[in-house]
Coordinates of C-alpha atoms and ligand atoms in Angstrom, one line a residue:
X1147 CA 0.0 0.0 0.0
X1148 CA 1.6 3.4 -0.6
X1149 CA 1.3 6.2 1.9
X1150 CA 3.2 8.7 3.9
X1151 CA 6.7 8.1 5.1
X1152 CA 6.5 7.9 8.8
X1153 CA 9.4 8.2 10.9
X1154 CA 8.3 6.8 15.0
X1155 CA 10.9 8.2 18.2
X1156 CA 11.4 5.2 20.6
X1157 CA 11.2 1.9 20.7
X1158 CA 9.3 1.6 24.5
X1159 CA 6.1 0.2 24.6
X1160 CA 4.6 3.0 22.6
X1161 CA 7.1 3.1 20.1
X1162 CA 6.8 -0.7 19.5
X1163 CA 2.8 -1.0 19.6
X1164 CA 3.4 2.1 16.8
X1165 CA 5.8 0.4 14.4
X1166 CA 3.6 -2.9 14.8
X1167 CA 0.2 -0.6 13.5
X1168 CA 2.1 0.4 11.1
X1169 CA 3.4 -2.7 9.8
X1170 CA 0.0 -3.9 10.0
X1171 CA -1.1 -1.7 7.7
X1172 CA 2.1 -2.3 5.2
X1173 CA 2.7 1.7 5.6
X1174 CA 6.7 2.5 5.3
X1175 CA 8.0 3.6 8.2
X1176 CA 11.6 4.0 10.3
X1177 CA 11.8 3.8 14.3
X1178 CA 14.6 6.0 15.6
X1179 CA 15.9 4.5 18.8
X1180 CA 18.5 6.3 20.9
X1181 CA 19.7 3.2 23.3
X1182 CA 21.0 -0.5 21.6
X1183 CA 17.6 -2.3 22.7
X1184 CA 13.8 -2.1 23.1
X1185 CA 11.8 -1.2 26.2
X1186 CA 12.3 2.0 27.4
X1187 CA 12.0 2.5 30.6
X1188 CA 11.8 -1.3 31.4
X1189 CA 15.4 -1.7 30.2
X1190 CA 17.1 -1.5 33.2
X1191 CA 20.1 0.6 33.5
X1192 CA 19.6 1.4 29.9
X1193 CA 22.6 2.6 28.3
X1194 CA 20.7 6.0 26.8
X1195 CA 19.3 6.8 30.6
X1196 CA 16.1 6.6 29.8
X1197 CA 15.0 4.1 32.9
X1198 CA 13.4 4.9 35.8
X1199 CA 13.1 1.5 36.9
X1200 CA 15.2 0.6 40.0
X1201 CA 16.3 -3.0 40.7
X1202 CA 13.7 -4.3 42.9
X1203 CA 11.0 -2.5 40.7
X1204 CA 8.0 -4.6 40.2
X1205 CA 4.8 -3.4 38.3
X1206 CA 2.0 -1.6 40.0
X1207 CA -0.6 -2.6 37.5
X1208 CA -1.5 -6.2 37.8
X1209 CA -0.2 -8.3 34.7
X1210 CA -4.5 -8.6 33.7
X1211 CA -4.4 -5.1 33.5
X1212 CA -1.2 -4.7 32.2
X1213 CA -1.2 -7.1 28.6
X1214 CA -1.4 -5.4 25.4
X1215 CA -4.8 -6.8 24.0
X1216 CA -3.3 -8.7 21.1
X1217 CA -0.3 -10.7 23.5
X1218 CA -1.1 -11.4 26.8
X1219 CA 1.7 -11.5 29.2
X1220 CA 2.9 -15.1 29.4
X1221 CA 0.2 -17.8 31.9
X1222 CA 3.1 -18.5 34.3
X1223 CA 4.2 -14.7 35.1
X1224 CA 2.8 -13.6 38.7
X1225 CA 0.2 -11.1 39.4
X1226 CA 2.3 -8.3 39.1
X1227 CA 5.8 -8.8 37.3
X1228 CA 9.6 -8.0 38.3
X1229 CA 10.9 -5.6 35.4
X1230 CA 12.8 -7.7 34.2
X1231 CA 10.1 -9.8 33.5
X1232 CA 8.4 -6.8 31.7
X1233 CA 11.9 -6.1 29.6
X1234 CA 11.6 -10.0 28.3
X1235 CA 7.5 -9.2 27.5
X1236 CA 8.5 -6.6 25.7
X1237 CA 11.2 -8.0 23.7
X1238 CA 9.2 -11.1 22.9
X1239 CA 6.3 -8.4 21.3
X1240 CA 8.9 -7.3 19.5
X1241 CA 10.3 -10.6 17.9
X1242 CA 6.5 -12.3 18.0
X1243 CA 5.9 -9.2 15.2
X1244 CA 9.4 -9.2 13.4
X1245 CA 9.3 -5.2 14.7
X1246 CA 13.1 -5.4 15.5
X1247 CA 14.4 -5.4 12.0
X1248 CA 12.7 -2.3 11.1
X1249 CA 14.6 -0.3 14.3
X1250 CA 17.2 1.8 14.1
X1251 CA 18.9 0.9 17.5
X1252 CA 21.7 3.9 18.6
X1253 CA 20.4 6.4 15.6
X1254 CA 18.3 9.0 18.1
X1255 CA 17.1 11.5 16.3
X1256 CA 18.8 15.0 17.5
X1257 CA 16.7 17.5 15.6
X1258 CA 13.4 17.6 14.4
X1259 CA 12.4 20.3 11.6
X1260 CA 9.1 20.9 10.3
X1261 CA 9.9 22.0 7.1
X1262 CA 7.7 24.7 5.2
X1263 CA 4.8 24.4 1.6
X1264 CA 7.6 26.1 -0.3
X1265 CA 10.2 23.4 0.8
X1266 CA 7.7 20.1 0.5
X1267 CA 6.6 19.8 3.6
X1268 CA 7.4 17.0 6.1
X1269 CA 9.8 16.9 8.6
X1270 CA 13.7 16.8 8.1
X1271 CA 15.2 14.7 11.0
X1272 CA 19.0 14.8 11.9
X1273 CA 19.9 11.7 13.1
X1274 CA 22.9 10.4 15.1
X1275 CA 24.7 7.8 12.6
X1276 CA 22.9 8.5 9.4
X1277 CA 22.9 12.2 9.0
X1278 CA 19.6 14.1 7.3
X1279 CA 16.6 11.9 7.2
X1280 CA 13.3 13.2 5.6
X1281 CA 9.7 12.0 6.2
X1282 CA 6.0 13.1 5.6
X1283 CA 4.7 12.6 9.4
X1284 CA 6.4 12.3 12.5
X1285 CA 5.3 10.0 15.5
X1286 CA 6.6 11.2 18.8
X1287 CA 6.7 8.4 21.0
X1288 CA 10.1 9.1 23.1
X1289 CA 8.7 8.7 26.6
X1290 CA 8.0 11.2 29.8
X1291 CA 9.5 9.3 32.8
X1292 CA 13.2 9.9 32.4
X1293 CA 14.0 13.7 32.8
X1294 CA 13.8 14.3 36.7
X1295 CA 11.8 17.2 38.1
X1296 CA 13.6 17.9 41.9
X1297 CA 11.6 20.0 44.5
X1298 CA 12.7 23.3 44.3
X1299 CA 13.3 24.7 47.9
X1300 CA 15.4 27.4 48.8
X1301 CA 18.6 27.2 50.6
X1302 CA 21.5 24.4 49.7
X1303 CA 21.5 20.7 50.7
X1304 CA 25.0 19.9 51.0
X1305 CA 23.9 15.9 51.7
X1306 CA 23.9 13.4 48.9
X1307 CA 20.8 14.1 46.6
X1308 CA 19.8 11.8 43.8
X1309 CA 16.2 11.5 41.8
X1310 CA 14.4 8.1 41.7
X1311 CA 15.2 7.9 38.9
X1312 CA 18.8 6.8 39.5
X1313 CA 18.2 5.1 42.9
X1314 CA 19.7 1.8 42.9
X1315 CA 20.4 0.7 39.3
X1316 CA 23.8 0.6 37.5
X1317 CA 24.8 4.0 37.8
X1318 CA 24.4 4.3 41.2
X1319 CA 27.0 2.8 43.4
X1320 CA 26.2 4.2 47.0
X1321 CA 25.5 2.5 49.7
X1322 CA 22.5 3.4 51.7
X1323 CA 23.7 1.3 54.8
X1324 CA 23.7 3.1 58.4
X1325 CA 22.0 5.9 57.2
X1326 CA 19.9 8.8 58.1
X1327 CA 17.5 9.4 54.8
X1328 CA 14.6 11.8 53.3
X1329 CA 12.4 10.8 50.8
X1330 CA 10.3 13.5 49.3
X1331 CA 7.2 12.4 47.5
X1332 CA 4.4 9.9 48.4
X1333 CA 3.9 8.4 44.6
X1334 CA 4.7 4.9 43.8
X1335 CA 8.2 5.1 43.3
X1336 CA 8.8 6.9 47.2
X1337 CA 6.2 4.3 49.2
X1338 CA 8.8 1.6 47.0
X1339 CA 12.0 3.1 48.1
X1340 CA 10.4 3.9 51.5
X1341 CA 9.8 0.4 52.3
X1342 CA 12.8 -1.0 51.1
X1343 CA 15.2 1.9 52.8
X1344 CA 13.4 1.5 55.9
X1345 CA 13.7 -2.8 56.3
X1346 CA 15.4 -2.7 59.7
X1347 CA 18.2 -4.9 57.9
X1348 CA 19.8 -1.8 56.1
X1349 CA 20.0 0.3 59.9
X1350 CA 18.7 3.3 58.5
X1351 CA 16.6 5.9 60.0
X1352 CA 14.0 6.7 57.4
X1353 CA 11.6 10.0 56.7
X1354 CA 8.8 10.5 53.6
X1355 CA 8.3 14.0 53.5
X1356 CA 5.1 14.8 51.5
X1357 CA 3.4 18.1 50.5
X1358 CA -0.5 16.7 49.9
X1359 CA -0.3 13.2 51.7
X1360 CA -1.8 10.7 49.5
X1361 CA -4.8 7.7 49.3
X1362 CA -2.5 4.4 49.6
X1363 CA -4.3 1.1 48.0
X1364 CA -3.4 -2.4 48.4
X1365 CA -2.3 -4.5 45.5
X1366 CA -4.4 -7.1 46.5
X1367 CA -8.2 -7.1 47.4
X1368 CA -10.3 -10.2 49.1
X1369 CA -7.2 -12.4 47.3
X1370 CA -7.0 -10.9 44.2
X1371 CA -5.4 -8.4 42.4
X1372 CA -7.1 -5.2 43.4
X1373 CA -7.2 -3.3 40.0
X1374 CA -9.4 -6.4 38.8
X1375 CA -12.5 -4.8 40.4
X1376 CA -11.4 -1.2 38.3
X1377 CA -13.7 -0.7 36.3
X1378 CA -15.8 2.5 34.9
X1379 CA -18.4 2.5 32.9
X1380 CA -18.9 5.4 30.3
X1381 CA -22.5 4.7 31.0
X1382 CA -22.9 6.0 34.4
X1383 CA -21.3 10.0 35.1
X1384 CA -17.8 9.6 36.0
X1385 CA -18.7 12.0 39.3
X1386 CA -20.9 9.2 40.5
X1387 CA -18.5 6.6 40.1
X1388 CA -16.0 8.6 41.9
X1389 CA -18.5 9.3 44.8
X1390 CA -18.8 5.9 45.1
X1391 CA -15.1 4.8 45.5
X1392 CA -14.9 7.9 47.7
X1393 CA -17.1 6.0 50.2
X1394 CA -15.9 2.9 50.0
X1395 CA -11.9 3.7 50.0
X1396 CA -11.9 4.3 53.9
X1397 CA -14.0 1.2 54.2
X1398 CA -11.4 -1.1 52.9
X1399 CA -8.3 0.3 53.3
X1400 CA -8.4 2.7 56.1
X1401 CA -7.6 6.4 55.9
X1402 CA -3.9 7.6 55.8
X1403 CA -3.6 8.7 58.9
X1404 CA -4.7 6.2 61.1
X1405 CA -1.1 4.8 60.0
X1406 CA 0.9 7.9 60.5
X1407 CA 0.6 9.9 57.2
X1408 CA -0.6 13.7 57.1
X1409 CA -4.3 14.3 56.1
X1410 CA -4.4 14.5 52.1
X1411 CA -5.3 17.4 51.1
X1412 CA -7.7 16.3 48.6
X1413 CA -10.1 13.7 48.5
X1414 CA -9.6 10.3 46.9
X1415 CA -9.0 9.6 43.2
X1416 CA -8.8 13.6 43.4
X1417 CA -4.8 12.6 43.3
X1418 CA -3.1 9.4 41.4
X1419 CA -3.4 7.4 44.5
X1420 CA -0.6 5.3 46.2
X1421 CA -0.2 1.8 45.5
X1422 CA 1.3 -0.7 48.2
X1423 CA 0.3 -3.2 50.7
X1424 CA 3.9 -2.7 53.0
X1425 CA 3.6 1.3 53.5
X1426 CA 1.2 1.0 56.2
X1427 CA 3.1 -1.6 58.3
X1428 CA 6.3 -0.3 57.8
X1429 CA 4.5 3.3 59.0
X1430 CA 2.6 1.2 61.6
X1431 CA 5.8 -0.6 63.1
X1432 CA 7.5 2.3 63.6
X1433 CA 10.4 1.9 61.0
X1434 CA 9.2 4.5 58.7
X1435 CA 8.1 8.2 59.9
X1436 CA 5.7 10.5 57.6
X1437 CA 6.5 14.4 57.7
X1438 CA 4.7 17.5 55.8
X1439 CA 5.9 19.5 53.1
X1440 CA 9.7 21.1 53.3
X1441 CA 10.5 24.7 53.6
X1442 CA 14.3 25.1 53.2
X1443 CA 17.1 23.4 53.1
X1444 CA 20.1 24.8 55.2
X1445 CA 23.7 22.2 54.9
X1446 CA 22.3 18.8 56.0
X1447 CA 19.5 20.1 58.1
X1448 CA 15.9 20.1 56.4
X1449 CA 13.3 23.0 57.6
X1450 CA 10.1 21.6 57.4
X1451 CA 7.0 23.8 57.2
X1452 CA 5.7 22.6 60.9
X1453 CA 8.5 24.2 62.5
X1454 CA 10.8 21.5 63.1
X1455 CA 14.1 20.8 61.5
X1456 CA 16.3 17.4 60.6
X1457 CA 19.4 16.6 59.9
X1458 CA 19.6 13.9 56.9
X1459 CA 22.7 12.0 55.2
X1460 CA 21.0 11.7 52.0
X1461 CA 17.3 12.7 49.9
X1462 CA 15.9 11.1 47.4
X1463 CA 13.6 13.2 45.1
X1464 CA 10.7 10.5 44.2
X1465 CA 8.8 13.3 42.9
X1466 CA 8.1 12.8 39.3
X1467 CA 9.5 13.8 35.8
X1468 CA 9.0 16.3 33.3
X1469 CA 7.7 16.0 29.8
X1470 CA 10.7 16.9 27.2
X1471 CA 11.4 16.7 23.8
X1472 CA 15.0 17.8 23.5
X1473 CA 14.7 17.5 19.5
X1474 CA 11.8 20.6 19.1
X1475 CA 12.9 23.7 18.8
X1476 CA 10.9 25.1 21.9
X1477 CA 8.5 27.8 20.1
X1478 CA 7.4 24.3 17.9
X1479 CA 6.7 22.0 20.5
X1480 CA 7.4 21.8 24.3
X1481 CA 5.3 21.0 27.4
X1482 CA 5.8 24.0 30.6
X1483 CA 5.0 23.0 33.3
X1484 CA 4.0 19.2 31.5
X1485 CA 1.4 21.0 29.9
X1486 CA 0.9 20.1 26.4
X1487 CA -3.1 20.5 24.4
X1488 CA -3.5 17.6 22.6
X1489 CA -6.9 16.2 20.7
X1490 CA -7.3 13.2 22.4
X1491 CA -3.5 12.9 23.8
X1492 CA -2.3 13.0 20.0
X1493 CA -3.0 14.9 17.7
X1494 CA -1.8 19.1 18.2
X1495 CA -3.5 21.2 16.6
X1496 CA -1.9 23.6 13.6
X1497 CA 0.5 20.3 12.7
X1498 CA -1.5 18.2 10.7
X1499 CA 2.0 15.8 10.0
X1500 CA 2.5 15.6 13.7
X1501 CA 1.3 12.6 15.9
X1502 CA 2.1 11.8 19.5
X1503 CA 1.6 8.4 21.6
X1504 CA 2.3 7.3 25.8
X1505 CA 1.6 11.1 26.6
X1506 CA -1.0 10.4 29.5
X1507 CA -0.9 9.3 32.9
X1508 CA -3.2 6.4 31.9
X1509 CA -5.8 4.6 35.1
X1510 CA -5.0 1.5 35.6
X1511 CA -2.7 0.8 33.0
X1512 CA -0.3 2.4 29.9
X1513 CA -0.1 -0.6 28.1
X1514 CA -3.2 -1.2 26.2
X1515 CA -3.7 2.8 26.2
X1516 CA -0.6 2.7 24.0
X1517 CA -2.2 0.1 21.8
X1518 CA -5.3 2.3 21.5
X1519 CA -3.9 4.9 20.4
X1520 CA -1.8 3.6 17.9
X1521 CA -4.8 2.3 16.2
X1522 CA -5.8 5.1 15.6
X1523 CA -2.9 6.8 14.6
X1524 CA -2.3 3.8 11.7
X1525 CA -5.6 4.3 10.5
X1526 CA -5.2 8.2 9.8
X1527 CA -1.6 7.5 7.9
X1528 CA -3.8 4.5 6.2
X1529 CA -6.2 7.5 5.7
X1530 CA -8.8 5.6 6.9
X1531 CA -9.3 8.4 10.0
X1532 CA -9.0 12.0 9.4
X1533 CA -9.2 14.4 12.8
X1534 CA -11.7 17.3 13.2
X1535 CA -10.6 20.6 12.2
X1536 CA -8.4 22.6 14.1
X1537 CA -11.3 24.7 15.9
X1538 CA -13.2 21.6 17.0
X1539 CA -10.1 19.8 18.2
X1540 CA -9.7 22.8 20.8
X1541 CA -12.8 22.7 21.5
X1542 CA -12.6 19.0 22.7
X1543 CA -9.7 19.4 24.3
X1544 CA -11.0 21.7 26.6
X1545 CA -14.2 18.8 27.2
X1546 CA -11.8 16.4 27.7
X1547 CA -9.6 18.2 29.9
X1548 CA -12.4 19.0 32.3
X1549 CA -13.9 15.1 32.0
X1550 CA -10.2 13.6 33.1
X1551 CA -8.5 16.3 35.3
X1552 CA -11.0 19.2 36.5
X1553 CA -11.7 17.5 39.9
X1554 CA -7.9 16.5 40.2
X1555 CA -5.4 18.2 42.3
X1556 CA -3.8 21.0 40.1
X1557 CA -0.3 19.8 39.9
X1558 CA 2.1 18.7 36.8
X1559 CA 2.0 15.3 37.9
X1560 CA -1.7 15.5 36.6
X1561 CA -1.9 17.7 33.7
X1562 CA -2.3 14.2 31.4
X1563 CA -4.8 12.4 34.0
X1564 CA -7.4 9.9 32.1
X1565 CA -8.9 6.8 33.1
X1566 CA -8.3 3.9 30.3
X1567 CA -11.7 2.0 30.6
X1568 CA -13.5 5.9 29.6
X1569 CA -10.8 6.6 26.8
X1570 CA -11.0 3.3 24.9
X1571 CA -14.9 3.3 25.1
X1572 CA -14.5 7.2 23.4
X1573 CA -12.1 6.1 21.0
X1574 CA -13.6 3.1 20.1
X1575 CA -17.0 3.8 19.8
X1576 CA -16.9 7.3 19.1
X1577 CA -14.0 8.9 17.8
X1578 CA -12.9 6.4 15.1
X1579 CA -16.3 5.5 13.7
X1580 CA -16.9 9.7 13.3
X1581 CA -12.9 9.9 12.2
X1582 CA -13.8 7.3 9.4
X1583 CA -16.7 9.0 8.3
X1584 CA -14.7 12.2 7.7
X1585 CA -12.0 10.7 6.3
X1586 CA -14.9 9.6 3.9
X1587 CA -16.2 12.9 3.1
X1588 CA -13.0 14.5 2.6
X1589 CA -11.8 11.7 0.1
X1590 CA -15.4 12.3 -1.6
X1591 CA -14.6 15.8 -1.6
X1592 CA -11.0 15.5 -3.3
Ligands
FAD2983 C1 9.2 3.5 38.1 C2 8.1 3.4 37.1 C3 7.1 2.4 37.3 C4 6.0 2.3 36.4 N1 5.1 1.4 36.6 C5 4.0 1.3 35.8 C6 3.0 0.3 36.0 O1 3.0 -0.4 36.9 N2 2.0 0.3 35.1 C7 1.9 1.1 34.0 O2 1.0 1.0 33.2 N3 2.9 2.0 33.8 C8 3.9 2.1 34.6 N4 4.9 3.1 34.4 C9 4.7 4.0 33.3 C10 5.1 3.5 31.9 O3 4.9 2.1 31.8 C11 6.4 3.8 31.3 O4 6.7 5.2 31.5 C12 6.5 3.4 29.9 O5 7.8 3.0 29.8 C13 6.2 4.4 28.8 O6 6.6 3.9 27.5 P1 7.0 4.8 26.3 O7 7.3 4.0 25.2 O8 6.0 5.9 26.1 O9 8.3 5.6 26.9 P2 9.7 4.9 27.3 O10 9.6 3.7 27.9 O11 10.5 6.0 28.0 O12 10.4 4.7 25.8 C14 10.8 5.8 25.0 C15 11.9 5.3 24.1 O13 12.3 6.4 23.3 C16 13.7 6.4 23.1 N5 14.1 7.8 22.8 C17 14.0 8.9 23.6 N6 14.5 9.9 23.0 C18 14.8 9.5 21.7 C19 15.4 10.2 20.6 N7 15.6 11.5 20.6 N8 15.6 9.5 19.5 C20 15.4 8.1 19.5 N9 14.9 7.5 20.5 C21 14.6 8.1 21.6 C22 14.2 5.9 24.5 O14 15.5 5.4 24.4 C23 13.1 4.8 24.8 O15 13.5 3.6 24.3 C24 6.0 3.2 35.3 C25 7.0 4.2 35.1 C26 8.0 4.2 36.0 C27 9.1 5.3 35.8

């Protein structure tokens, strides 16, 4: 079938389930991959730096949740996988689909320039090995978990201060024996780092220091894995359903501070909430304390915003990432403050050749949101789909933004909130039937 000439950033998950859509569809295509393998983030201590995952990183989304609908993750793996686990998924997607052949592993692509009508059109990549590519449409798909935002506090720490994102892999060759520790954040990565720092084999003395407290949910629920029973239904108002959880959250798993963390400052699923079945205990045994937000940092000693002050050895920001794409000149494309308005997390409006995929902060699960979204994304370079003009797509934007993130806690961490189960339904039953039929009218038209 002839088409445009696509050229896909990444070879994660999104960059994978993209070159597999397209080769699905027979369109031509080249992934640019910066690192020497697949996966992303789930390589561990990946050459290129872009993993966040630390060595005793299993997956908070149970493997059900988790499996791209066309290759379920293997009968034998356990509820909820060790990464590496994930890496060998991922590179058994890639080989189950013959994707690998059409990667271009350690050929990142530096610069991306949209080039102008009197020029062709298209986008003119420079790449690292091969010098000046040139395509018709460009699919983003180079990740937003490896460029580590840090709490910005005034005053110096003069302590050891890493990110998450570089605790214990590789690259990192301390040792967190003996030692008197801050973790600021309460998001998945700090309740994991939390327990683990705080096992009273390692002798440390361990603090979480958090800003708006958070809901924390078990990973398992009456025996099974809890995010079996997650679930909406676009049939019922999303407010309802979250009323509902609302109410039965303390019910089943308590409230955060009958275990020692601060009040949240929101209600819950008004913030991501906190997976883990240890936090609690370790809070509840007295091996782990919970502290409020910081207010300066003077030497060692941390200020905190109730008056009292701490000395600390070393902090670990667990406290997210920012969304970057070094290769866009910044007045093309950039995210401030991980903002970035995109029809239905992919398409931006004004740059018709332009398509992005993985740019949410996907409930339960990232994996078959990917998938989704690359559907649709092969069947508009198939020219089976065709988005809504550029007035509409702001329009919906806006919708959507209020649908997935109006009731959330205003923070960057949740500028790209949606819930999976209410996504699919839209793209599925809604936005690719109407996609179809004005791809339909426009070829009618031409
Ligand atoms: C600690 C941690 C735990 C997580 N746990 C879960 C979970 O339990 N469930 C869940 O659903 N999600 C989870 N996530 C989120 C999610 O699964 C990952 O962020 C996922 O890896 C996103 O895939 P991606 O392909 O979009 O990005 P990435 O995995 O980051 O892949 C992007 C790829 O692009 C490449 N690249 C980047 N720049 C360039 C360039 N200029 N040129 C060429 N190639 C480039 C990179 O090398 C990389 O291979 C977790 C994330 C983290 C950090």
């Amino acid at each position: 079938m002839s088409g445009p000439t696509v050229a896909v950033i990444g070879a994660g998950i999104s960059g994978l389930t993209m070159s597999k859509m397209l080769a699905d569809y027979g369109l031509e295509f080249a992934t640019f991959e910066s690192s020497d393998r697949v996966g992303g983030n789930w390589a561990f201590g990946n050459p290129n730096g872009h993993s966040s995952a630390y060595r005793s990183l299993h997956i908070d989304t149970s493997k059900h949740q988790l499996s791209f609908k066309d290759f379920p993750m293997p009968e034998e793996y356990p509820d909820f996988p060790h990464h590496t686990q994930v890496k060998e998924y991922l590179d058994s997607y890639a080989d189950a689909f013959d994707i690998r052949r059409r990667i271009e592993f350690e050929n990142g692509v530096l610069h991306a320039r949209r080039l102008g009508a009197d020029e062709g059109g298209g986008w003119e990549l420079e790449t690292q090995r091969t010098g000046t590519r040139r395509f018709d449409v460009l699919v983003v798909a180079n990740g937003h978990h490896w460029d580590p935002r840090f709490a910005d506090k005034p005053g110096e720490y003069t302590g050891l201060t890493m990110h998450s994102h570089a605790y214990i892999d590789p690259r990192t060759p301390y040792d967190l024996t003996g030692k008197r520790i801050l973790i600021i954040g309460l998001g998945n990565s700090a309740a994991d780092i939390a327990v683990e720092l705080s096992s009273k084999t390692l002798d440390n003395e361990v603090v979480i220091s958090t800003r708006s407290s958070a809901w924390i949910v078990p990973k398992y629920f009456a025996g099974k894995p809890a995010d079996k029973y997650y679930r909406t239904s676009p049939h019922i108002p999303f407010a309802w359903q979250r009323k509902f959880v609302q109410v039965m959250q303390p019910m089943t798993a308590g409230r955060p501070e009958d275990y020692g963390l601060p009040t949240p400052n929101h209600k819950f699923f008004e913030a991501h909430p906190t997976q883990s079945v240890e936090l609690p205990l370790r809070l509840g045994s007295g091996d782990l304390r919970a502290k409020g937000d910081i207010e300066r940092w003077d030497g060692r000693t941390v200020h905190f915003a109730d008056g009292t002050c701490e000395d600390f050895d070393v902090v670990i920001h667990a406290t997210g990432y920012n969304i970057t794409f070094p290769f866009f000149d910044e007045d093309l494309v950039s995210a401030p403050e991980n903002h970035i308005r995109l029809y239905k997390r992919i398409f931006k409006p004004g740059l018709e050749d332009l398509a992005f995929v993985g740019f949410a902060q996907s409930t339960p699960t990232l994996f078959p949101f990917v998938e989704c979204q690359t559907r649709l994304v092969a069947a508009w370079l198939a020219g089976r789909y065709e988005p809504p003009t550029e007035a509409e797509m702001e329009r919906v934007i806006d919708e959507d933004q209020q649908k997935y993130t109006a009731h959330m806690v205003q923070r960057p961490r949740h500028t790209q909130q949606l819930d999976f189960f209410l996504y699919e339904h839209d793209i599925r039953v809604k936005e690719i039937p109407a996609g179809m039929a004005r791809a339909a009218r426009a070829g009618v038209a031409r």
